[in-house]
Coordinates of C-alpha atoms in Angstrom, one line a residue:
M1 CA 40.6 71.3 89.6
S2 CA 38.3 69.2 91.8
T3 CA 39.3 66.2 93.9
F4 CA 37.1 63.2 94.2
A5 CA 36.6 61.0 97.2
A6 CA 35.6 58.2 94.9
S7 CA 38.2 58.7 92.2
H8 CA 39.4 55.1 92.6
L9 CA 36.1 53.7 91.3
S10 CA 36.5 51.2 88.5
P11 CA 34.9 52.1 85.1
S12 CA 31.8 50.0 85.9
Y13 CA 31.8 49.5 89.6
P14 CA 32.0 46.9 91.1
D15 CA 34.6 45.1 89.1
R16 CA 32.8 45.0 85.7
A17 CA 35.1 47.2 83.7
A18 CA 34.5 46.7 80.0
W19 CA 37.3 46.5 77.4
G20 CA 38.3 49.8 76.1
T21 CA 36.8 52.0 78.8
A22 CA 38.5 55.1 80.3
P23 CA 40.7 54.6 83.3
K24 CA 38.4 56.6 85.6
L25 CA 34.9 56.7 84.1
R26 CA 33.5 55.3 80.9
A27 CA 33.1 57.8 78.1
W28 CA 29.4 58.2 78.6
Q29 CA 29.7 58.5 82.4
Q30 CA 32.3 61.2 82.0
E31 CA 30.2 63.0 79.4
A32 CA 27.1 62.9 81.6
F33 CA 29.1 63.9 84.6
D34 CA 30.6 67.0 82.9
L35 CA 27.2 68.0 81.5
Y36 CA 25.7 67.8 85.0
F37 CA 28.4 70.1 86.5
R38 CA 28.2 72.6 83.6
S39 CA 24.5 73.2 84.3
E40 CA 24.3 72.3 88.0
P41 CA 20.6 71.7 87.9
R42 CA 18.3 71.0 90.8
D43 CA 16.8 68.1 88.8
F44 CA 18.7 66.0 86.3
M45 CA 17.4 62.9 84.6
T46 CA 19.9 60.3 83.2
V47 CA 18.6 57.5 81.0
A48 CA 21.2 54.8 80.5
T49 CA 20.6 51.3 79.3
P50 CA 20.6 48.5 81.9
G51 CA 24.2 47.4 82.6
A52 CA 25.8 50.7 81.5
G53 CA 27.0 51.7 85.0
K54 CA 24.5 54.1 86.5
T55 CA 25.6 53.3 90.0
T56 CA 29.1 54.4 89.4
Y57 CA 28.0 57.6 87.7
A58 CA 25.6 58.6 90.5
L59 CA 28.2 57.9 93.2
R60 CA 30.7 60.1 91.5
I61 CA 28.2 62.9 91.3
A62 CA 27.4 62.5 95.0
S63 CA 31.1 62.5 95.9
E64 CA 31.7 65.7 94.0
L65 CA 28.7 67.4 95.5
L66 CA 29.8 66.4 99.0
T67 CA 33.4 67.7 98.3
Q68 CA 32.0 71.0 97.1
G69 CA 29.8 71.3 100.2
V70 CA 26.7 71.6 98.0
I71 CA 25.1 68.7 100.0
R72 CA 25.5 67.2 103.4
A73 CA 23.4 64.1 103.2
I74 CA 22.2 61.5 100.6
T75 CA 18.9 59.7 100.3
I76 CA 18.7 56.8 97.8
V77 CA 15.2 55.7 96.8
T78 CA 14.9 52.2 95.2
P79 CA 12.1 49.9 94.0
T80 CA 13.0 47.0 96.2
E81 CA 14.5 46.0 99.6
H82 CA 17.3 44.2 97.8
L83 CA 18.4 47.2 95.9
K84 CA 18.7 49.3 99.1
R85 CA 21.4 46.9 100.3
Q86 CA 23.0 46.8 96.9
W87 CA 23.4 50.6 96.8
A88 CA 24.6 50.6 100.4
D89 CA 27.3 48.0 99.6
A90 CA 28.4 50.0 96.5
A91 CA 28.6 53.3 98.4
G92 CA 30.4 51.7 101.3
K93 CA 33.2 50.5 99.0
V94 CA 33.9 54.1 98.1
G95 CA 33.8 55.5 101.6
M96 CA 30.1 56.6 101.7
A97 CA 28.2 55.1 104.6
I98 CA 24.6 54.6 103.7
D99 CA 22.0 52.9 106.0
P100 CA 19.9 50.4 104.1
E101 CA 18.0 49.2 107.2
F102 CA 16.5 52.5 108.1
K103 CA 12.8 52.2 109.1
N104 CA 10.2 54.8 109.3
S105 CA 9.6 54.0 113.0
Q106 CA 13.2 55.1 113.8
G107 CA 12.7 58.7 112.7
S108 CA 16.4 59.2 112.3
T109 CA 19.6 57.2 111.7
S110 CA 23.0 56.9 113.3
R111 CA 25.4 59.9 112.8
D112 CA 27.8 57.3 111.4
Y113 CA 25.8 57.4 108.2
L114 CA 25.8 60.0 105.4
G115 CA 22.3 59.1 104.5
V116 CA 19.8 56.3 104.0
A117 CA 18.5 53.9 101.3
V118 CA 14.7 53.6 101.3
T119 CA 12.0 52.2 99.0
Y120 CA 9.4 54.2 97.1
A121 CA 6.7 52.3 99.1
Q122 CA 8.4 53.2 102.4
V123 CA 8.5 56.9 101.5
A124 CA 4.8 56.9 100.4
M125 CA 3.8 55.4 103.8
H126 CA 5.3 58.4 105.7
P127 CA 6.2 61.3 103.4
A128 CA 6.1 63.9 106.2
L129 CA 8.9 62.0 108.0
H130 CA 11.1 62.0 104.9
R131 CA 10.3 65.6 104.2
A132 CA 11.5 66.6 107.7
R133 CA 14.7 64.6 107.1
T134 CA 15.3 66.3 103.8
E135 CA 14.7 69.8 105.2
A136 CA 17.0 69.2 108.2
R137 CA 20.2 68.8 106.0
K138 CA 21.1 69.8 102.4
T139 CA 20.2 66.6 100.7
L140 CA 20.9 64.9 97.3
V141 CA 18.1 62.5 96.5
I142 CA 19.0 59.7 94.0
F143 CA 15.9 58.1 92.5
D144 CA 16.9 54.6 91.2
E145 CA 14.6 53.4 88.4
V146 CA 12.6 56.6 88.8
H147 CA 9.7 55.4 86.7
H148 CA 8.6 53.5 89.8
A149 CA 7.7 56.8 91.4
G150 CA 4.5 56.7 89.3
D151 CA 3.5 53.2 90.2
A152 CA 0.6 54.5 92.2
K153 CA -0.9 57.9 92.8
S154 CA -0.2 57.7 96.5
W155 CA 3.4 56.9 95.7
G156 CA 3.8 59.9 93.3
D157 CA 2.1 62.2 95.8
G158 CA 4.3 60.9 98.6
I159 CA 7.5 61.2 96.7
R160 CA 6.6 64.8 95.7
E161 CA 5.8 65.8 99.2
A162 CA 8.9 64.1 100.8
F163 CA 11.5 65.4 98.4
E164 CA 10.2 68.8 97.1
P165 CA 12.7 70.6 99.5
A166 CA 15.7 68.6 98.3
T167 CA 18.8 70.6 97.4
R168 CA 19.5 68.3 94.4
R169 CA 17.6 65.4 92.8
L170 CA 19.2 62.9 90.4
H171 CA 16.9 60.7 88.4
L172 CA 18.2 57.4 87.1
T173 CA 16.5 54.9 84.8
G174 CA 17.2 52.4 82.1
T175 CA 13.6 52.5 80.9
P176 CA 11.7 55.8 81.5
F177 CA 8.6 54.7 79.6
R178 CA 5.6 53.4 81.5
S179 CA 2.5 51.7 80.1
D180 CA 0.1 54.1 82.0
D181 CA -0.5 57.8 82.3
S182 CA 0.8 58.3 85.8
P183 CA 3.2 61.2 85.7
I184 CA 6.6 60.7 87.3
P185 CA 7.3 63.4 90.0
F186 CA 10.0 66.0 89.2
V187 CA 10.3 64.7 85.6
E188 CA 9.9 67.3 82.9
Y189 CA 7.4 66.6 80.1
A190 CA 7.3 68.4 76.8
E191 CA 4.6 68.4 74.1
D192 CA 5.5 66.5 71.0
A193 CA 4.4 67.1 67.4
E194 CA 1.3 65.0 68.0
G195 CA 0.3 66.9 71.1
F196 CA 1.3 64.3 73.6
K197 CA 3.4 65.1 76.6
R198 CA 6.6 63.1 76.5
S199 CA 9.2 62.8 79.2
V200 CA 12.4 64.8 78.7
S201 CA 15.8 63.4 79.7
D202 CA 18.9 65.5 80.3
Y203 CA 21.3 62.7 79.1
S204 CA 20.5 59.5 77.3
Y205 CA 22.7 56.5 76.6
G206 CA 20.9 53.7 74.8
Y207 CA 21.6 50.0 74.2
G208 CA 22.8 50.6 70.6
P209 CA 25.6 53.1 71.5
A210 CA 26.5 51.0 74.6
L211 CA 26.8 47.9 72.4
A212 CA 29.0 49.8 69.9
D213 CA 31.2 50.9 72.8
G214 CA 31.6 47.4 74.2
V215 CA 29.9 48.4 77.4
V216 CA 27.1 45.8 77.1
R217 CA 26.8 42.4 75.6
P218 CA 25.1 41.5 72.4
V219 CA 21.9 39.5 72.9
I220 CA 20.6 36.8 70.7
F221 CA 17.0 35.7 71.2
L222 CA 16.1 32.1 70.6
A223 CA 12.4 31.8 69.9
Y224 CA 10.4 28.6 70.3
S225 CA 7.0 27.8 68.8
G226 CA 5.1 24.5 69.1
E227 CA 1.8 22.8 69.3
M228 CA -0.5 23.5 72.3
K229 CA -3.6 21.7 73.3
W230 CA -5.8 22.7 76.3
R231 CA -9.3 22.4 77.7
T232 CA -11.1 25.6 78.5
R233 CA -13.2 26.4 81.5
A234 CA -16.2 25.6 79.5
G235 CA -14.9 22.1 78.8
D236 CA -13.9 22.7 75.1
E237 CA -10.7 21.2 73.8
I238 CA -8.7 23.6 71.7
A239 CA -5.4 23.1 69.8
A240 CA -3.3 25.9 68.4
T241 CA 0.3 26.5 67.1
L242 CA 2.2 29.1 69.0
G243 CA 3.9 31.4 66.5
T244 CA 1.0 31.4 64.0
P245 CA -1.7 34.1 63.7
L246 CA -4.1 33.7 66.7
T247 CA -6.8 35.8 68.3
K248 CA -5.9 37.6 71.6
D249 CA -7.8 35.0 73.7
Q250 CA -6.3 32.1 71.8
L251 CA -2.8 33.6 72.1
S252 CA -3.1 34.2 75.8
Q253 CA -4.3 30.6 76.4
A254 CA -1.7 29.1 74.1
W255 CA 1.0 31.1 75.9
R256 CA -0.4 30.0 79.3
A257 CA -0.3 26.4 78.1
A258 CA 3.3 26.7 76.9
L259 CA 4.5 28.1 80.3
D260 CA 2.5 25.4 82.3
P261 CA 5.1 23.3 84.2
K262 CA 3.0 20.2 83.5
G263 CA 3.5 20.5 79.8
D264 CA 6.6 19.5 77.7
W265 CA 7.1 22.9 76.0
I266 CA 8.8 24.6 79.0
R267 CA 10.8 21.5 79.9
Q268 CA 12.1 21.2 76.3
V269 CA 13.0 24.9 76.2
M270 CA 14.8 24.8 79.5
Q271 CA 16.7 21.7 78.3
A272 CA 17.8 23.7 75.2
A273 CA 18.7 26.6 77.4
D274 CA 20.9 24.4 79.6
R275 CA 22.6 23.0 76.5
R276 CA 23.3 26.6 75.5
L277 CA 24.6 27.4 79.0
T278 CA 27.0 24.5 78.7
E279 CA 28.4 25.9 75.4
V280 CA 28.7 29.4 76.9
R281 CA 30.6 28.1 79.8
R282 CA 33.4 26.9 77.5
G283 CA 34.4 30.5 77.1
V284 CA 32.8 32.0 80.3
P285 CA 33.4 29.3 83.0
D286 CA 31.2 31.0 85.7
A287 CA 28.3 31.8 83.3
G288 CA 24.9 31.4 85.0
G289 CA 21.3 31.1 83.8
L290 CA 18.1 32.8 85.0
V291 CA 14.5 31.6 84.5
I292 CA 12.0 34.4 85.0
A293 CA 8.7 32.9 86.2
T294 CA 5.2 34.3 86.4
D295 CA 4.3 33.0 89.9
H296 CA 5.7 31.1 92.9
E297 CA 4.1 27.8 92.0
A298 CA 5.6 27.8 88.5
A299 CA 9.0 28.9 89.9
R300 CA 9.2 25.9 92.2
A301 CA 8.1 23.5 89.4
Y302 CA 10.7 25.0 87.0
A303 CA 13.4 24.4 89.6
R304 CA 12.3 20.7 89.8
H305 CA 12.6 20.5 86.0
L306 CA 16.1 22.0 86.2
R307 CA 17.2 19.5 88.8
N308 CA 16.0 16.6 86.6
I309 CA 17.8 18.2 83.5
T310 CA 21.1 19.1 85.2
G311 CA 21.3 16.9 88.2
E312 CA 21.9 20.1 90.3
G313 CA 19.5 22.1 92.4
A314 CA 18.5 25.6 91.2
T315 CA 18.4 28.6 93.5
V316 CA 14.8 29.8 93.8
V317 CA 14.1 33.4 94.8
L318 CA 10.5 34.5 95.6
S319 CA 9.2 38.0 96.1
D320 CA 7.9 37.3 99.6
D321 CA 11.1 35.4 100.7
P322 CA 12.8 37.4 103.6
G323 CA 16.1 35.7 102.6
A324 CA 15.9 36.7 98.9
S325 CA 18.7 39.3 99.0
K326 CA 21.0 36.8 100.7
K327 CA 20.2 34.1 98.1
I328 CA 20.8 36.5 95.2
K329 CA 24.2 37.6 96.7
Q330 CA 25.2 34.0 97.3
F331 CA 24.3 33.0 93.7
S332 CA 26.1 36.0 92.3
A333 CA 29.3 34.9 94.1
S334 CA 29.0 31.2 93.2
Q335 CA 29.4 29.1 90.1
D336 CA 26.0 27.5 90.3
R337 CA 24.2 27.0 87.0
W338 CA 20.6 28.2 87.5
L339 CA 18.5 30.8 89.3
V340 CA 14.7 30.8 89.2
A341 CA 13.0 34.0 90.2
V342 CA 9.6 35.7 90.2
R343 CA 10.2 39.4 89.4
M344 CA 12.9 39.8 92.1
V345 CA 15.6 40.1 89.5
S346 CA 13.6 41.8 86.8
E347 CA 15.4 45.1 87.2
G348 CA 18.3 46.7 89.0
V349 CA 19.7 43.5 90.6
D350 CA 23.3 43.1 89.6
I351 CA 24.4 39.5 88.8
P352 CA 27.1 40.1 86.0
R353 CA 27.7 36.4 85.3
L354 CA 24.1 35.8 84.0
C355 CA 24.5 34.9 80.3
V356 CA 21.5 32.7 79.5
G357 CA 17.9 33.5 80.3
V358 CA 14.5 31.9 79.9
Y359 CA 11.6 34.3 79.6
A360 CA 9.0 32.1 81.2
T361 CA 6.6 34.8 82.3
S362 CA 3.4 36.1 80.8
T363 CA 4.3 39.8 81.3
S364 CA 4.7 41.5 77.9
T365 CA 5.0 45.2 78.6
P366 CA 8.0 47.0 77.0
L367 CA 9.1 48.2 80.5
F368 CA 9.3 44.7 82.0
F369 CA 10.8 43.1 79.0
A370 CA 13.6 45.7 78.8
Q371 CA 14.4 45.4 82.5
A372 CA 14.3 41.6 82.3
V373 CA 16.7 41.5 79.3
G374 CA 18.8 44.0 81.1
R375 CA 19.8 41.3 83.6
F376 CA 21.9 39.6 80.9
V377 CA 23.6 42.5 79.1
R378 CA 26.1 43.5 81.8
A379 CA 29.5 43.0 80.2
R380 CA 32.6 42.1 82.2
K381 CA 35.0 41.6 79.3
R382 CA 35.0 42.1 75.6
G383 CA 33.2 39.4 73.6
E384 CA 30.8 38.0 76.1
M385 CA 27.4 37.3 74.6
A386 CA 23.9 36.8 76.1
S387 CA 21.2 34.4 75.0
V388 CA 17.6 34.7 75.9
F389 CA 15.0 32.0 75.2
L390 CA 11.4 33.1 74.7
P391 CA 8.1 31.9 73.2
S392 CA 7.2 32.9 69.7
V393 CA 4.7 35.5 70.7
P394 CA 4.3 38.5 68.4
T395 CA 4.6 41.0 71.2
L396 CA 7.8 39.6 72.5
M397 CA 9.2 39.1 69.0
G398 CA 8.6 42.7 68.3
L399 CA 10.2 43.8 71.5
A400 CA 13.2 41.6 70.8
N401 CA 13.6 43.2 67.4
E402 CA 13.4 46.7 68.9
M403 CA 16.2 46.3 71.5
E404 CA 17.9 49.5 70.3
L405 CA 14.7 51.6 70.3
E406 CA 14.7 54.4 72.8
R407 CA 11.3 55.2 74.4
D408 CA 10.1 58.1 76.5
H409 CA 7.2 58.1 78.9
V410 CA 4.2 59.5 77.0
L411 CA 1.1 60.9 78.8
N412 CA -2.5 60.6 77.4
K413 CA -1.4 58.2 74.6
R414 CA -4.0 56.2 72.7
P415 CA -4.4 52.5 73.7
P416 CA -2.9 50.1 71.2
E417 CA -5.2 48.9 68.4
D418 CA -3.7 45.4 68.4
G419 CA -1.1 43.4 70.3
L420 CA -1.4 41.4 73.4
D421 CA -3.2 42.7 76.5
D422 CA -1.2 41.9 79.6
S423 CA -4.5 41.8 81.7
L424 CA -5.7 38.8 79.6
L425 CA -2.6 36.9 80.5
E426 CA -2.7 37.9 84.1
N427 CA -6.3 36.7 84.3
A428 CA -5.4 33.5 82.5
N429 CA -2.5 32.8 84.8
R430 CA -4.3 33.7 88.0
R431 CA -5.1 30.6 90.0
Q432 CA -8.9 30.0 90.3
D433 CA -9.8 28.3 93.6
N434 CA -13.6 28.6 93.1
P435 CA -15.7 28.0 90.0
D436 CA -17.1 31.1 88.3
V437 CA -20.8 31.9 87.9
L438 CA -21.5 28.7 86.0
G439 CA -21.1 25.9 88.6
D440 CA -20.4 23.2 86.0
E441 CA -17.4 25.0 84.5
L442 CA -14.0 23.3 84.7
P443 CA -10.7 25.1 85.4
F444 CA -8.3 25.7 82.5
E445 CA -6.3 22.5 81.9
T446 CA -3.2 22.0 79.8
M447 CA -3.5 18.8 77.9
E448 CA -0.4 18.6 75.7
T449 CA 2.4 21.0 74.7
N450 CA 5.5 20.4 72.5
A451 CA 8.2 22.9 71.6
T452 CA 9.7 23.5 68.1
F453 CA 12.7 25.7 67.5
D454 CA 11.5 28.7 65.5
R455 CA 14.3 31.2 64.8
V456 CA 17.0 33.4 66.2
L457 CA 16.6 37.2 66.5
F458 CA 19.6 39.5 66.6
D459 CA 20.0 43.2 65.8
G460 CA 16.6 43.4 64.1
G461 CA 17.3 40.4 61.8
E462 CA 15.8 36.9 61.9
F463 CA 17.8 33.7 61.3
G464 CA 17.0 30.0 61.0
T465 CA 14.3 28.1 59.2
G466 CA 12.5 26.2 62.0
A467 CA 13.5 22.8 63.2
E468 CA 12.6 20.1 65.7
V469 CA 13.9 20.2 69.2
G470 CA 17.1 18.2 69.4
S471 CA 17.8 18.5 65.6
A472 CA 21.1 19.4 64.1
E473 CA 19.6 22.6 62.8
E474 CA 18.7 23.7 66.4
E475 CA 22.1 22.6 67.6
D476 CA 23.8 24.9 65.0
F477 CA 22.4 27.9 67.0
L478 CA 22.7 26.5 70.5
G479 CA 26.3 25.7 69.8
L480 CA 27.3 29.3 68.9
P481 CA 30.5 30.3 70.8
G482 CA 29.9 32.2 74.0
L483 CA 32.6 34.8 73.2
L484 CA 31.9 36.8 70.1
E485 CA 32.0 40.4 68.9
P486 CA 28.6 41.8 67.7
D487 CA 29.7 41.8 64.0
Q488 CA 31.0 38.2 64.5
V489 CA 27.6 37.2 65.9
A490 CA 25.8 38.6 62.8
S491 CA 28.2 37.0 60.4
L492 CA 28.0 33.6 62.0
L493 CA 24.2 33.7 62.2
R494 CA 24.0 34.5 58.5
K495 CA 26.5 31.7 57.7
R496 CA 24.5 29.2 59.8
Q497 CA 21.3 30.1 58.0
A498 CA 22.8 30.0 54.6
D499 CA 24.3 26.5 55.4
Q500 CA 20.9 25.2 56.6
Q501 CA 19.1 26.6 53.5
A502 CA 21.7 25.0 51.2
A503 CA 21.4 21.6 53.0
K504 CA 17.6 21.7 52.6
R505 CA 18.0 22.4 48.9
R506 CA 20.3 19.4 48.6
A507 CA 18.3 17.0 50.7
P508 CA 15.8 14.8 48.9
K509 CA 12.3 16.2 49.3
P510 CA 10.1 14.0 51.5
V511 CA 7.0 12.5 49.9
E512 CA 4.1 14.6 51.1
P513 CA 0.4 13.7 50.8
V514 CA -1.0 15.1 47.6
M515 CA -3.2 18.1 48.2
S516 CA -5.9 19.3 45.9
P517 CA -5.2 22.7 44.2
H518 CA -7.6 24.6 46.5
E519 CA -5.9 23.1 49.6
Q520 CA -2.4 24.1 48.2
L521 CA -3.6 27.6 47.6
A522 CA -5.2 27.9 51.0
E523 CA -2.0 26.7 52.7
L524 CA 0.1 29.3 50.8
R525 CA -2.4 32.1 51.7
K526 CA -2.3 31.0 55.3
E527 CA 1.5 31.1 55.3
L528 CA 1.6 34.6 53.7
N529 CA -1.0 36.0 56.1
G530 CA 1.1 34.7 59.0
L531 CA 4.2 36.4 57.7
V532 CA 2.3 39.6 57.1
G533 CA 1.1 39.5 60.7
A534 CA 4.6 39.1 61.9
W535 CA 5.8 42.0 59.7
N536 CA 2.9 44.1 61.1
H537 CA 4.1 43.5 64.7
R538 CA 7.7 44.3 63.7
T539 CA 7.0 47.5 61.7
G540 CA 3.6 48.7 62.8
Q541 CA 2.4 48.9 59.2
P542 CA -1.2 47.9 58.7
H543 CA -1.8 44.5 57.1
G544 CA -3.4 46.1 54.0
V545 CA -0.4 48.4 53.5
I546 CA 2.0 45.4 53.6
H547 CA -0.1 43.4 51.1
S548 CA -0.1 46.4 48.8
E549 CA 3.6 46.8 49.1
L550 CA 4.1 43.2 48.2
R551 CA 1.9 43.6 45.2
R552 CA 3.9 46.6 44.0
A553 CA 7.2 44.6 44.5
C554 CA 6.0 41.3 42.9
G555 CA 3.2 42.3 40.6
G556 CA -0.1 40.4 40.2
P557 CA -3.7 40.8 41.4
P558 CA -5.0 41.0 45.0
I559 CA -4.4 37.9 47.1
A560 CA -8.0 36.6 46.5
Q561 CA -7.3 36.4 42.7
A562 CA -3.6 35.5 42.9
T563 CA -2.2 32.2 41.7
G564 CA -0.2 29.9 43.9
E565 CA 3.0 30.9 42.1
Q566 CA 2.2 34.6 42.7
V567 CA 1.5 34.0 46.4
Q568 CA 4.7 32.0 46.8
E569 CA 6.6 34.9 45.2
R570 CA 5.2 37.3 47.8
I571 CA 6.2 34.8 50.6
D572 CA 9.7 34.8 49.3
K573 CA 9.8 38.6 49.1
I574 CA 8.6 39.2 52.7
R575 CA 11.1 36.6 54.0
Q576 CA 13.8 38.5 52.0
W577 CA 12.7 41.8 53.7
A578 CA 13.2 40.1 57.2
T579 CA 16.8 39.5 56.5
Q580 CA 17.8 42.4 54.4
R581 CA 16.1 45.4 56.1
S582 CA 17.8 44.7 59.4
R583 CA 21.4 45.1 58.1

């Protein structure tokens, strides 16, 4: 029988034990721990959803390996400086002294330490130094968020050179997939049925099982659409509705306009998020909110909006701020309402009291989205619920509906045929200090933006029928209790939607301008095509296949020959799919 130096660790260190977990380790942690020591591999990759407790699990493995004499030293590799200190703090509380301030120029650390915490970039700058340290003592290397080892070829090469001699390597990630073909060092890839090489994990614990176990919080996504108007660099004035079918360029510009601090859209959404935070605080008194911004300028402007909305200052954390770690730690221990950050808290950073988020960034990769949402799912007690506000952008809506989908890193995959290209948004959001080739061009200018409550997404289902900001319909969803079990969330959302639909049926219909028959039919076709586009992003089915399935279900000719009544029937059918196929 083994003895563990860290056997007093809580189920989800530090102090985040979820209801129903085992007295020593959570069930998944114990299962993965046992699997590790049955096989005793040199490399072991654990994929566990953000908030599940990977730090606890890794420290227990390190403790046992030290006890057995398998290793004599530990090196922890993280994506950021802040995470180095977070790991060192966690290890220190269980009797493992880790140096988070180690610098390459030192060459070695104090003998008081069992090991060091370093960043991937730090290792890549001097891999020979870290190789020598690894060779000098039998070392366990813990790769935190190991997908970052492939962020650049030089990083991957450096990590491989530095830690090839390691006695043991433990790979941890909540999101092993990447959006590129950079292989992750020491990770095994196996060819799938389509001939692509796919990353292989030794143990996986996804969001779905973690939610069922009460280890993470349920997340509801509150999506907001609205009217955007902007002037392009060529001087053209364009208007578009976020949440309706748009070209990639139109969507990137409309999204940029929505996030512009000078417009009303982001202010109205943050106002709604703050109302939601007030409601959540009735059940979770220390609940905090996080706005994830695209850049420093926007972050500071969002903080000014929050001061006007709440009467309180917001903590602002910027990626180049030397005091960022201290600010995050102070916010985590306080009862302040809002934190605004640029990427600094997109992954790994542990602020368990975050319950409300505003996704105010133009980044739309699955990796970033999952890590960002991961900041809100860390459960402390049974029933806590998270709420994330986001723009009605098809890419984000699809990712929100796929929260439980487990992805692997796939090499040599084909580029997507549709969907939003992150580079378009990055170029749109990049500040232009000088005119381009045409000297008479004007910079992009947001002219007018307004938000409209679109819908709520939860567990693959969509709820709500659209409403004005500040309406009773919106308040129905903003006022959901902050403490609910996942099945209670779904039941309450269905009830709210049914009540709203019933109220609309009872309400007298407003007198609308009389449209000609061809205008009526054009509007119905536009609505159907928009719903088909949304279903395409959700399911991946081509538009033509969706239209054919609707025809089989409802009957009638192709859409070009269909009557208004037949088109309406198809609209009703696809809306029915959106609610029924998620249960």
